[in-house]
CSV table of C-alpha atoms in Angstrom, one decimal:
chain,number,residue,atom,x,y,z
A,1280,UNK,CA,-0.3,-16.2,-9.8
A,1281,UNK,CA,-1.4,-17.4,-13.3
A,1282,UNK,CA,-3.7,-16.2,-16.0
A,1283,UNK,CA,-5.3,-18.5,-18.6
A,1284,UNK,CA,-3.3,-18.7,-21.8
A,1285,UNK,CA,-6.2,-17.3,-23.8
A,1286,UNK,CA,-6.3,-14.2,-21.6
A,1287,UNK,CA,-2.7,-13.2,-21.3
A,1288,UNK,CA,-2.0,-12.3,-25.0
A,1289,UNK,CA,-5.0,-9.9,-25.1
A,1290,UNK,CA,-3.8,-8.2,-21.9
A,1291,UNK,CA,-0.4,-7.7,-23.5
A,1292,UNK,CA,-1.9,-6.2,-26.6
A,1293,UNK,CA,-3.9,-3.8,-24.5
A,1294,UNK,CA,-0.9,-2.8,-22.5
A,1295,UNK,CA,1.2,-2.2,-25.6
A,1296,UNK,CA,-1.4,0.2,-27.1
A,1297,UNK,CA,0.1,3.7,-27.2
A,1298,UNK,CA,-1.7,6.0,-24.9
A,1299,UNK,CA,-1.8,9.8,-25.2
A,1300,UNK,CA,1.1,10.9,-23.1
A,1301,UNK,CA,1.4,14.3,-21.3
A,1302,UNK,CA,4.9,14.9,-19.9
A,1303,UNK,CA,5.9,17.6,-17.5
A,1304,UNK,CA,8.9,19.4,-18.8
A,1305,UNK,CA,11.9,20.0,-16.5
A,1306,UNK,CA,11.2,23.7,-16.6
A,1307,UNK,CA,7.6,23.1,-15.4
A,1308,UNK,CA,8.7,20.5,-12.8
A,1309,UNK,CA,11.2,22.8,-11.2
A,1310,UNK,CA,9.4,26.1,-11.6
A,1311,UNK,CA,8.3,25.9,-7.9
A,1312,UNK,CA,10.6,24.4,-5.3
A,1313,UNK,CA,9.0,21.7,-3.0
A,1314,UNK,CA,7.8,23.0,0.3
A,1315,UNK,CA,8.8,21.4,3.6
A,1316,UNK,CA,6.3,20.9,6.4
A,1317,UNK,CA,6.7,19.3,9.8
A,1318,UNK,CA,3.8,17.7,11.7
A,1319,UNK,CA,4.4,18.1,15.4
A,1320,UNK,CA,1.4,17.6,17.5
A,1321,UNK,CA,-2.0,15.9,17.0
A,1322,UNK,CA,-5.1,18.2,17.1
A,1323,UNK,CA,-6.7,15.3,19.1
A,1324,UNK,CA,-5.6,11.9,20.1
A,1325,UNK,CA,-7.8,9.0,21.2
A,1326,UNK,CA,-7.1,8.0,24.8
A,1327,UNK,CA,-7.5,4.2,24.4
A,1328,UNK,CA,-4.7,2.3,22.5
A,1329,UNK,CA,-4.9,-0.1,19.6
A,1330,UNK,CA,-2.8,-3.1,18.9
A,1331,UNK,CA,-2.1,-2.7,15.2
A,1332,UNK,CA,-4.2,-0.2,13.1
A,1333,UNK,CA,-4.2,-1.4,9.5
A,1334,UNK,CA,-6.5,1.3,8.0
A,1335,UNK,CA,-8.9,4.2,8.8
A,1336,UNK,CA,-11.8,5.9,6.9
A,1337,UNK,CA,-13.2,9.2,8.0
A,1338,UNK,CA,-17.0,9.4,7.9
A,1339,UNK,CA,-18.9,12.6,6.9
A,1340,UNK,CA,-19.7,13.4,10.6
A,1341,UNK,CA,-16.1,13.3,11.6
A,1342,UNK,CA,-16.1,9.9,13.2
A,1343,UNK,CA,-13.5,7.4,12.0
A,1344,UNK,CA,-13.8,3.7,11.0
A,1345,UNK,CA,-10.7,1.9,12.3
A,1346,UNK,CA,-9.6,-1.6,11.3
A,1347,UNK,CA,-7.2,-3.4,13.7
A,1348,UNK,CA,-5.7,-6.3,11.8
A,1349,UNK,CA,-3.9,-7.8,14.7
A,1350,UNK,CA,-7.0,-7.9,17.1
A,1351,UNK,CA,-9.3,-8.6,14.1
A,1352,UNK,CA,-11.7,-5.9,15.1
A,1353,UNK,CA,-13.4,-3.0,13.3
A,1354,UNK,CA,-14.6,0.0,15.4
A,1355,UNK,CA,-15.9,3.5,14.9
A,1356,UNK,CA,-14.0,6.0,16.9
A,1357,UNK,CA,-15.7,9.2,18.1
A,1358,UNK,CA,-13.0,11.6,19.1
A,1359,UNK,CA,-15.4,14.2,20.5
A,1360,UNK,CA,-17.3,11.7,22.7
A,1361,UNK,CA,-14.2,9.7,23.6
A,1362,UNK,CA,-15.8,6.4,22.8
A,1363,UNK,CA,-15.8,3.5,20.3
A,1364,UNK,CA,-18.5,1.5,18.7
A,1365,UNK,CA,-17.8,-2.0,17.4
A,1366,UNK,CA,-18.7,-2.8,13.8
A,1367,UNK,CA,-19.8,-6.4,13.1
A,1368,UNK,CA,-17.9,-9.2,14.6
A,1369,UNK,CA,-15.4,-12.0,13.7
A,1370,UNK,CA,-16.8,-14.7,11.5
A,1371,UNK,CA,-18.1,-15.5,8.0
A,1372,UNK,CA,-21.7,-14.3,8.3
A,1373,UNK,CA,-23.4,-11.3,6.5
A,1374,UNK,CA,-22.0,-8.7,8.9
A,1375,UNK,CA,-18.8,-10.5,9.8
A,1376,UNK,CA,-15.1,-10.6,8.9
A,1377,UNK,CA,-12.2,-12.9,9.5
A,1378,UNK,CA,-9.2,-10.6,8.7
A,1379,UNK,CA,-10.0,-6.9,8.5
A,1380,UNK,CA,-7.3,-5.1,6.5
A,1381,UNK,CA,-7.9,-2.1,4.1
A,1382,UNK,CA,-10.8,0.4,4.1
A,1383,UNK,CA,-11.8,1.9,0.8
A,1384,UNK,CA,-14.0,5.0,0.2
A,1385,UNK,CA,-16.7,4.2,-2.3
A,1386,UNK,CA,-18.9,7.3,-2.3
A,1387,UNK,CA,-20.6,7.5,1.1
A,1388,UNK,CA,-20.0,3.8,1.6
A,1389,UNK,CA,-16.9,2.1,3.1
A,1390,UNK,CA,-15.6,-1.2,1.7
A,1391,UNK,CA,-13.6,-3.4,4.1
A,1392,UNK,CA,-11.2,-5.8,2.5
A,1393,UNK,CA,-11.5,-9.2,4.2
A,1394,UNK,CA,-8.9,-11.6,2.8
A,1395,UNK,CA,-10.0,-14.2,5.3
A,1396,UNK,CA,-13.4,-14.5,3.6
A,1397,UNK,CA,-12.1,-13.6,0.2
A,1398,UNK,CA,-14.6,-10.7,-0.1
A,1399,UNK,CA,-15.4,-7.1,0.8
A,1400,UNK,CA,-17.7,-6.1,3.6
A,1401,UNK,CA,-19.8,-3.0,2.6
A,1402,UNK,CA,-20.5,-0.4,5.3
A,1403,UNK,CA,-23.1,2.3,4.9
A,1404,UNK,CA,-22.6,6.0,5.4
A,1405,UNK,CA,-22.8,5.7,9.2
A,1406,UNK,CA,-20.5,2.6,9.3
A,1407,UNK,CA,-23.2,0.0,9.6
A,1408,UNK,CA,-22.7,-3.2,7.7
A,1409,UNK,CA,-25.0,-3.4,4.6
A,1410,UNK,CA,-23.8,-6.6,2.9
A,1411,UNK,CA,-20.8,-8.2,1.3
A,1412,UNK,CA,-19.3,-8.2,-2.2
A,1413,UNK,CA,-17.1,-10.9,-3.7
A,1414,UNK,CA,-13.8,-10.0,-5.2
A,1415,UNK,CA,-15.2,-10.0,-8.8
A,1416,UNK,CA,-12.6,-10.4,-11.6
A,1417,UNK,CA,-14.9,-10.0,-14.5
A,1418,UNK,CA,-13.9,-12.2,-17.4
A,1419,UNK,CA,-10.4,-13.0,-15.9
A,1420,UNK,CA,-9.4,-16.3,-14.7
A,1421,UNK,CA,-6.5,-16.9,-12.4
A,1422,UNK,CA,-5.2,-15.7,-9.1
A,1423,UNK,CA,-5.1,-11.9,-8.7
A,1424,UNK,CA,-4.5,-9.5,-5.9
A,1425,UNK,CA,-6.6,-6.4,-5.0
A,1426,UNK,CA,-4.6,-3.1,-5.1
A,1427,UNK,CA,-7.4,-0.6,-4.6
A,1428,UNK,CA,-11.0,0.5,-5.2
A,1429,UNK,CA,-12.2,3.8,-6.8
A,1430,UNK,CA,-15.3,5.8,-5.9
A,1431,UNK,CA,-17.4,3.9,-8.6
A,1432,UNK,CA,-16.6,0.5,-7.0
A,1433,UNK,CA,-14.2,-0.6,-9.8
A,1434,UNK,CA,-11.5,-2.8,-8.5
A,1435,UNK,CA,-7.8,-2.2,-9.4
A,1436,UNK,CA,-6.1,-5.6,-9.3
A,1437,UNK,CA,-2.6,-6.9,-10.2
A,1438,UNK,CA,-1.8,-9.9,-12.4
A,1439,UNK,CA,1.5,-11.5,-13.4
A,1440,UNK,CA,2.8,-10.1,-16.7
A,1441,UNK,CA,4.1,-13.4,-17.7
A,1442,UNK,CA,4.4,-17.0,-16.7
A,1443,UNK,CA,6.0,-17.7,-13.3
A,1444,UNK,CA,9.4,-19.3,-13.8
A,1445,UNK,CA,10.7,-21.5,-10.9
A,1446,UNK,CA,8.5,-19.5,-8.5
A,1447,UNK,CA,10.4,-16.2,-9.2
A,1448,UNK,CA,8.7,-12.8,-9.2
A,1449,UNK,CA,8.0,-11.3,-12.6
A,1450,UNK,CA,6.6,-8.0,-13.6
A,1451,UNK,CA,2.9,-7.3,-12.9
A,1452,UNK,CA,0.0,-5.7,-14.9
A,1453,UNK,CA,-2.3,-3.3,-13.1
A,1454,UNK,CA,-5.9,-3.9,-14.4
A,1455,UNK,CA,-9.2,-2.1,-13.8
A,1456,UNK,CA,-12.2,-4.4,-13.4
A,1457,UNK,CA,-15.5,-2.7,-13.9
A,1458,UNK,CA,-17.6,-5.7,-12.8
A,1459,UNK,CA,-18.6,-9.2,-13.6
A,1460,UNK,CA,-18.5,-10.2,-17.3
A,1461,UNK,CA,-17.4,-6.7,-18.4
A,1462,UNK,CA,-13.8,-7.5,-19.2
A,1463,UNK,CA,-10.8,-5.5,-17.9
A,1464,UNK,CA,-8.9,-2.4,-18.8
A,1465,UNK,CA,-5.1,-2.6,-18.7
A,1466,UNK,CA,-3.6,0.4,-16.9
A,1467,UNK,CA,0.2,-0.1,-16.5
A,1468,UNK,CA,3.0,-2.5,-16.1
A,1469,UNK,CA,5.0,-2.6,-12.8
A,1470,UNK,CA,8.7,-3.6,-12.9
A,1471,UNK,CA,9.7,-6.0,-10.2
A,1472,UNK,CA,13.1,-7.4,-9.3
A,1473,UNK,CA,14.3,-10.2,-11.6
A,1474,UNK,CA,14.8,-13.5,-10.0
A,1475,UNK,CA,13.6,-12.6,-6.5
A,1476,UNK,CA,12.0,-15.2,-4.3
A,1477,UNK,CA,9.6,-14.0,-1.6
A,1478,UNK,CA,7.2,-15.6,0.8
A,1479,UNK,CA,6.3,-16.1,4.5
A,1480,UNK,CA,6.2,-18.8,7.1
A,1481,UNK,CA,4.5,-19.1,10.5
A,1482,UNK,CA,6.9,-19.2,13.4
A,1483,UNK,CA,4.4,-19.5,16.2
A,1484,UNK,CA,3.0,-17.1,18.7
A,1485,UNK,CA,1.0,-15.2,16.1
A,1486,UNK,CA,4.2,-14.2,14.3
A,1487,UNK,CA,5.4,-14.6,10.7
A,1488,UNK,CA,8.9,-14.6,9.2
A,1489,UNK,CA,8.9,-12.9,5.9
A,1490,UNK,CA,11.3,-14.2,3.2
A,1491,UNK,CA,12.9,-12.0,0.6
A,1492,UNK,CA,16.3,-13.0,-0.9
A,1493,UNK,CA,16.8,-9.6,-2.5
A,1494,UNK,CA,16.4,-6.9,0.2
A,1495,UNK,CA,16.3,-3.3,-0.9
A,1496,UNK,CA,15.8,-4.2,-4.5
A,1497,UNK,CA,14.2,-1.6,-6.8
A,1498,UNK,CA,10.5,-2.2,-7.6
A,1499,UNK,CA,7.7,0.0,-8.9
A,1500,UNK,CA,4.7,0.7,-6.7
A,1501,UNK,CA,1.2,2.0,-7.3
A,1502,UNK,CA,-1.7,3.8,-5.5
A,1503,UNK,CA,-5.3,4.3,-6.4
A,1504,UNK,CA,-7.2,7.6,-6.1
A,1505,UNK,CA,-11.0,7.7,-5.4
A,1506,UNK,CA,-11.6,9.5,-8.7
A,1507,UNK,CA,-10.2,6.5,-10.7
A,1508,UNK,CA,-6.7,7.9,-11.3
A,1509,UNK,CA,-3.9,5.4,-10.7
A,1510,UNK,CA,-0.4,6.6,-9.7
A,1511,UNK,CA,2.7,4.5,-10.5
A,1512,UNK,CA,6.0,5.4,-9.0
A,1513,UNK,CA,9.0,4.2,-11.0
A,1514,UNK,CA,11.8,3.1,-8.7
A,1515,UNK,CA,14.7,3.2,-11.2
A,1516,UNK,CA,14.2,6.9,-12.0
A,1517,UNK,CA,12.0,8.0,-9.1
A,1518,UNK,CA,9.4,9.3,-11.4
A,1519,UNK,CA,5.6,9.6,-10.8
A,1520,UNK,CA,3.1,8.6,-13.6
A,1521,UNK,CA,-0.6,9.3,-13.2
A,1522,UNK,CA,-2.8,7.0,-15.4
A,1523,UNK,CA,-6.1,8.7,-16.0
A,1524,UNK,CA,-9.5,7.0,-16.5
A,1525,UNK,CA,-9.6,8.2,-20.1
A,1526,UNK,CA,-6.3,6.4,-20.9
A,1527,UNK,CA,-4.0,9.4,-20.8
A,1528,UNK,CA,-0.8,9.4,-18.8
A,1529,UNK,CA,0.9,12.3,-17.0
A,1530,UNK,CA,4.6,11.8,-16.3
A,1531,UNK,CA,6.6,13.9,-14.0
A,1532,UNK,CA,10.3,14.8,-13.9
A,1533,UNK,CA,12.7,12.5,-12.0
A,1534,UNK,CA,13.2,13.4,-8.4
A,1535,UNK,CA,16.8,13.9,-7.2
A,1536,UNK,CA,17.8,12.0,-4.1
A,1537,UNK,CA,20.9,10.8,-2.3
A,1538,UNK,CA,20.8,7.0,-2.0
A,1539,UNK,CA,21.5,5.6,1.5
A,1540,UNK,CA,24.3,3.1,1.8
A,1541,UNK,CA,23.4,-0.5,2.8
A,1542,UNK,CA,25.8,-0.9,5.7
A,1543,UNK,CA,26.1,-4.0,7.9
A,1544,UNK,CA,23.9,-2.2,10.5
A,1545,UNK,CA,21.2,-1.7,7.8
A,1546,UNK,CA,21.4,-5.4,6.8
A,1547,UNK,CA,20.9,-6.5,10.4
A,1548,UNK,CA,18.0,-4.1,10.9
A,1549,UNK,CA,16.3,-5.4,7.8
A,1550,UNK,CA,16.5,-9.0,8.9
A,1551,UNK,CA,15.1,-8.1,12.3
A,1552,UNK,CA,12.1,-6.4,10.6
A,1553,UNK,CA,11.2,-9.6,8.8
A,1554,UNK,CA,9.7,-11.0,12.0
A,1555,UNK,CA,6.3,-9.5,12.1
A,1556,UNK,CA,2.9,-10.2,13.7
A,1557,UNK,CA,0.3,-11.7,11.4
A,1558,UNK,CA,-1.2,-14.8,9.9
A,1559,UNK,CA,-0.9,-16.6,6.6
A,1560,UNK,CA,-4.0,-16.6,4.4
A,1561,UNK,CA,-4.6,-18.8,1.4
A,1562,UNK,CA,-6.9,-16.3,-0.3
A,1563,UNK,CA,-5.7,-15.2,-3.7
A,1564,UNK,CA,-8.2,-12.6,-5.0
A,1565,UNK,CA,-8.3,-10.6,-1.8
A,1566,UNK,CA,-4.6,-10.0,-1.9
A,1567,UNK,CA,-3.9,-11.2,1.7
A,1568,UNK,CA,-0.5,-12.2,3.0
A,1569,UNK,CA,0.3,-15.7,1.7
A,1570,UNK,CA,2.9,-18.3,2.6
A,1571,UNK,CA,4.5,-19.0,-0.7
A,1572,UNK,CA,6.5,-22.2,-0.9
A,1573,UNK,CA,9.8,-21.7,-2.5
A,1574,UNK,CA,10.4,-23.7,-5.7
A,1575,UNK,CA,12.0,-27.2,-5.6
A,1576,UNK,CA,15.8,-27.0,-5.5
A,1577,UNK,CA,15.7,-23.6,-3.9
A,1578,UNK,CA,16.0,-22.8,-0.2
A,1579,UNK,CA,15.1,-19.8,1.9
A,1580,UNK,CA,18.1,-17.8,3.0
A,1581,UNK,CA,19.2,-18.4,6.6
A,1582,UNK,CA,17.8,-15.4,8.5
A,1583,UNK,CA,20.9,-15.5,10.7
A,1584,UNK,CA,23.4,-15.4,7.8
A,1585,UNK,CA,23.7,-11.9,6.3
A,1586,UNK,CA,25.9,-13.2,3.5
A,1587,UNK,CA,23.1,-15.5,2.3
A,1588,UNK,CA,21.2,-12.5,0.9
A,1589,UNK,CA,21.8,-10.5,-2.3
A,1590,UNK,CA,22.4,-7.0,-0.9
A,1591,UNK,CA,22.7,-3.9,-3.2
A,1592,UNK,CA,25.2,-1.2,-2.4
A,1593,UNK,CA,22.5,1.4,-1.8
A,1594,UNK,CA,18.8,1.6,-1.0
A,1595,UNK,CA,16.1,2.6,-3.4
A,1596,UNK,CA,14.3,5.9,-2.8
A,1597,UNK,CA,11.2,4.1,-1.4
A,1598,UNK,CA,10.1,0.6,-0.4
A,1599,UNK,CA,7.2,-1.6,-1.5
A,1600,UNK,CA,3.8,-0.3,-0.4
A,1601,UNK,CA,5.1,3.2,0.2
A,1602,UNK,CA,2.5,5.1,-1.8
A,1603,UNK,CA,-0.9,6.4,-0.8
A,1604,UNK,CA,-3.3,9.0,-2.1
A,1605,UNK,CA,-4.6,11.7,0.2
A,1606,UNK,CA,-8.2,13.0,0.3
A,1607,UNK,CA,-7.2,16.0,-1.8
A,1608,UNK,CA,-5.9,13.8,-4.6
A,1609,UNK,CA,-2.2,14.3,-4.0
A,1610,UNK,CA,0.2,11.4,-3.9
A,1611,UNK,CA,2.3,10.7,-0.8
A,1612,UNK,CA,5.4,8.5,-1.1
A,1613,UNK,CA,7.2,7.3,2.0
A,1614,UNK,CA,11.0,7.8,1.6
A,1615,UNK,CA,13.5,5.2,2.6
A,1616,UNK,CA,15.4,6.2,5.7
A,1617,UNK,CA,18.2,4.8,7.9
A,1618,UNK,CA,17.2,2.2,10.5
A,1619,UNK,CA,18.0,4.5,13.4
A,1620,UNK,CA,16.1,7.5,12.0
A,1621,UNK,CA,12.7,7.7,13.9
A,1622,UNK,CA,11.2,10.4,11.7
A,1623,UNK,CA,9.1,9.2,8.7
A,1624,UNK,CA,9.1,11.6,5.7
A,1625,UNK,CA,6.9,11.7,2.7
A,1626,UNK,CA,7.3,13.3,-0.8
A,1627,UNK,CA,4.1,14.9,-2.0
A,1628,UNK,CA,3.1,15.0,-5.7
A,1629,UNK,CA,0.2,16.8,-7.3
A,1630,UNK,CA,-2.1,15.8,-10.2
A,1631,UNK,CA,0.5,16.8,-12.8
A,1632,UNK,CA,3.1,14.4,-11.2
A,1633,UNK,CA,5.1,17.4,-9.9
A,1634,UNK,CA,7.0,17.1,-6.7
A,1635,UNK,CA,5.4,19.8,-4.6
A,1636,UNK,CA,6.6,19.2,-1.1
A,1637,UNK,CA,7.9,17.0,1.7
A,1638,UNK,CA,6.0,16.3,5.0
A,1639,UNK,CA,7.9,15.1,8.1
A,1640,UNK,CA,5.9,13.1,10.7
A,1641,UNK,CA,6.6,13.1,14.4
A,1642,UNK,CA,9.1,10.5,15.6
A,1643,UNK,CA,7.7,6.9,16.1
A,1644,UNK,CA,4.5,7.6,14.2
A,1645,UNK,CA,2.9,5.9,11.2
A,1646,UNK,CA,0.5,7.3,8.6
A,1647,UNK,CA,-2.7,5.2,8.4
A,1648,UNK,CA,-5.2,7.4,6.5
A,1649,UNK,CA,-6.6,10.8,5.5
A,1650,UNK,CA,-9.7,12.8,6.1
A,1651,UNK,CA,-11.0,16.2,5.3
A,1652,UNK,CA,-7.8,18.3,5.5
A,1653,UNK,CA,-6.4,16.0,8.1
A,1654,UNK,CA,-4.0,13.0,8.3
A,1655,UNK,CA,-4.4,10.1,10.8
A,1656,UNK,CA,-1.3,8.8,12.4
A,1657,UNK,CA,-0.6,6.2,15.0
A,1658,UNK,CA,1.9,7.0,17.7
A,1659,UNK,CA,3.9,4.1,19.2
A,1660,UNK,CA,4.5,4.2,22.9
A,1661,UNK,CA,7.4,2.3,24.7
A,1662,UNK,CA,5.3,-0.9,24.8
A,1663,UNK,CA,4.6,-0.5,21.0
A,1664,UNK,CA,0.9,0.1,21.7
A,1665,UNK,CA,-0.6,2.4,19.1
A,1666,UNK,CA,-2.5,5.7,19.8
A,1667,UNK,CA,-4.6,7.2,16.9
A,1668,UNK,CA,-4.3,10.9,16.4
A,1669,UNK,CA,-5.8,13.5,14.0
A,1670,UNK,CA,-3.3,15.9,12.5
A,1671,UNK,CA,-4.3,19.1,10.7
A,1672,UNK,CA,-2.9,19.5,7.1
């Protein structure tokens, strides 16, 4: 990912401007102990299975738009009637998509991220396609990736914080793009592992092998709230920072946790998880999965050789992509867990960056979205088919 030389210095100056900072004191942060809640049973579960739910969006009438990235299909699920209605079709036409991934709430509309066509498909309040929108980067040039969309339709994108050296990951800027020719707002800088090489390669049969020569390395993550707030979770200290639309920052106290050891069993489990279903896309702006070629003189580690990787002694508190914002504006962060632990658990943070609770999901489930006082989880059966359920919060 590269930015024009004329663009990068201005971004750096923007990022270095001192914001107004609000910091939660240790006394405030620990005045109330986090609550613990266990989700046990779905209020309702849809009878028909899905292959791989990538995202959901609840409509005002309670029906749910569901994107299945593996089957490349978008449907509206009506839990009450027990039926689905297909939305659009595969292709590159006005109401079509090639690779449906994320669904974003933009007022009453739903925007579907389609990396295959390098654009967003706009769905109306009832889930009907209403047109498309390109991934507009305003005055920026270069290859960027979409991280989120707020309720005003402003894109939150990522850009390299510096030149790419020998193909290695560097830190990233988070930028807010109001629209074409309107410039950008710099939000925050994300710290990534130094010297890490990542990528992916097709291995046939609709499968990818991910490449990451620094497993379990600490890296910052981010999530976007519909109201324009952006949450950044710092891995080194396990702290949450909310970046507000007016430029202020609200920083919480560090969260105490006991790191998990990276045993040989954990190493083997990690390498096994690198074989995933999917397809390589060449799109840059849409932020799709790409097959990065490692730099000349560098080789991908042998996936069968544990010693070829740079393993840390312990795991970070969370992994990449582990943060999401619920409909009530709280931040949920998926905790790292042992490979043989089937119960996902989330730490919950409020708008002041305070750690307010922990939510444990049922075994073999995965969080895919939120609605009005509900969470949507998929349950995996013995054949790894996914069943979508609505859980009360």
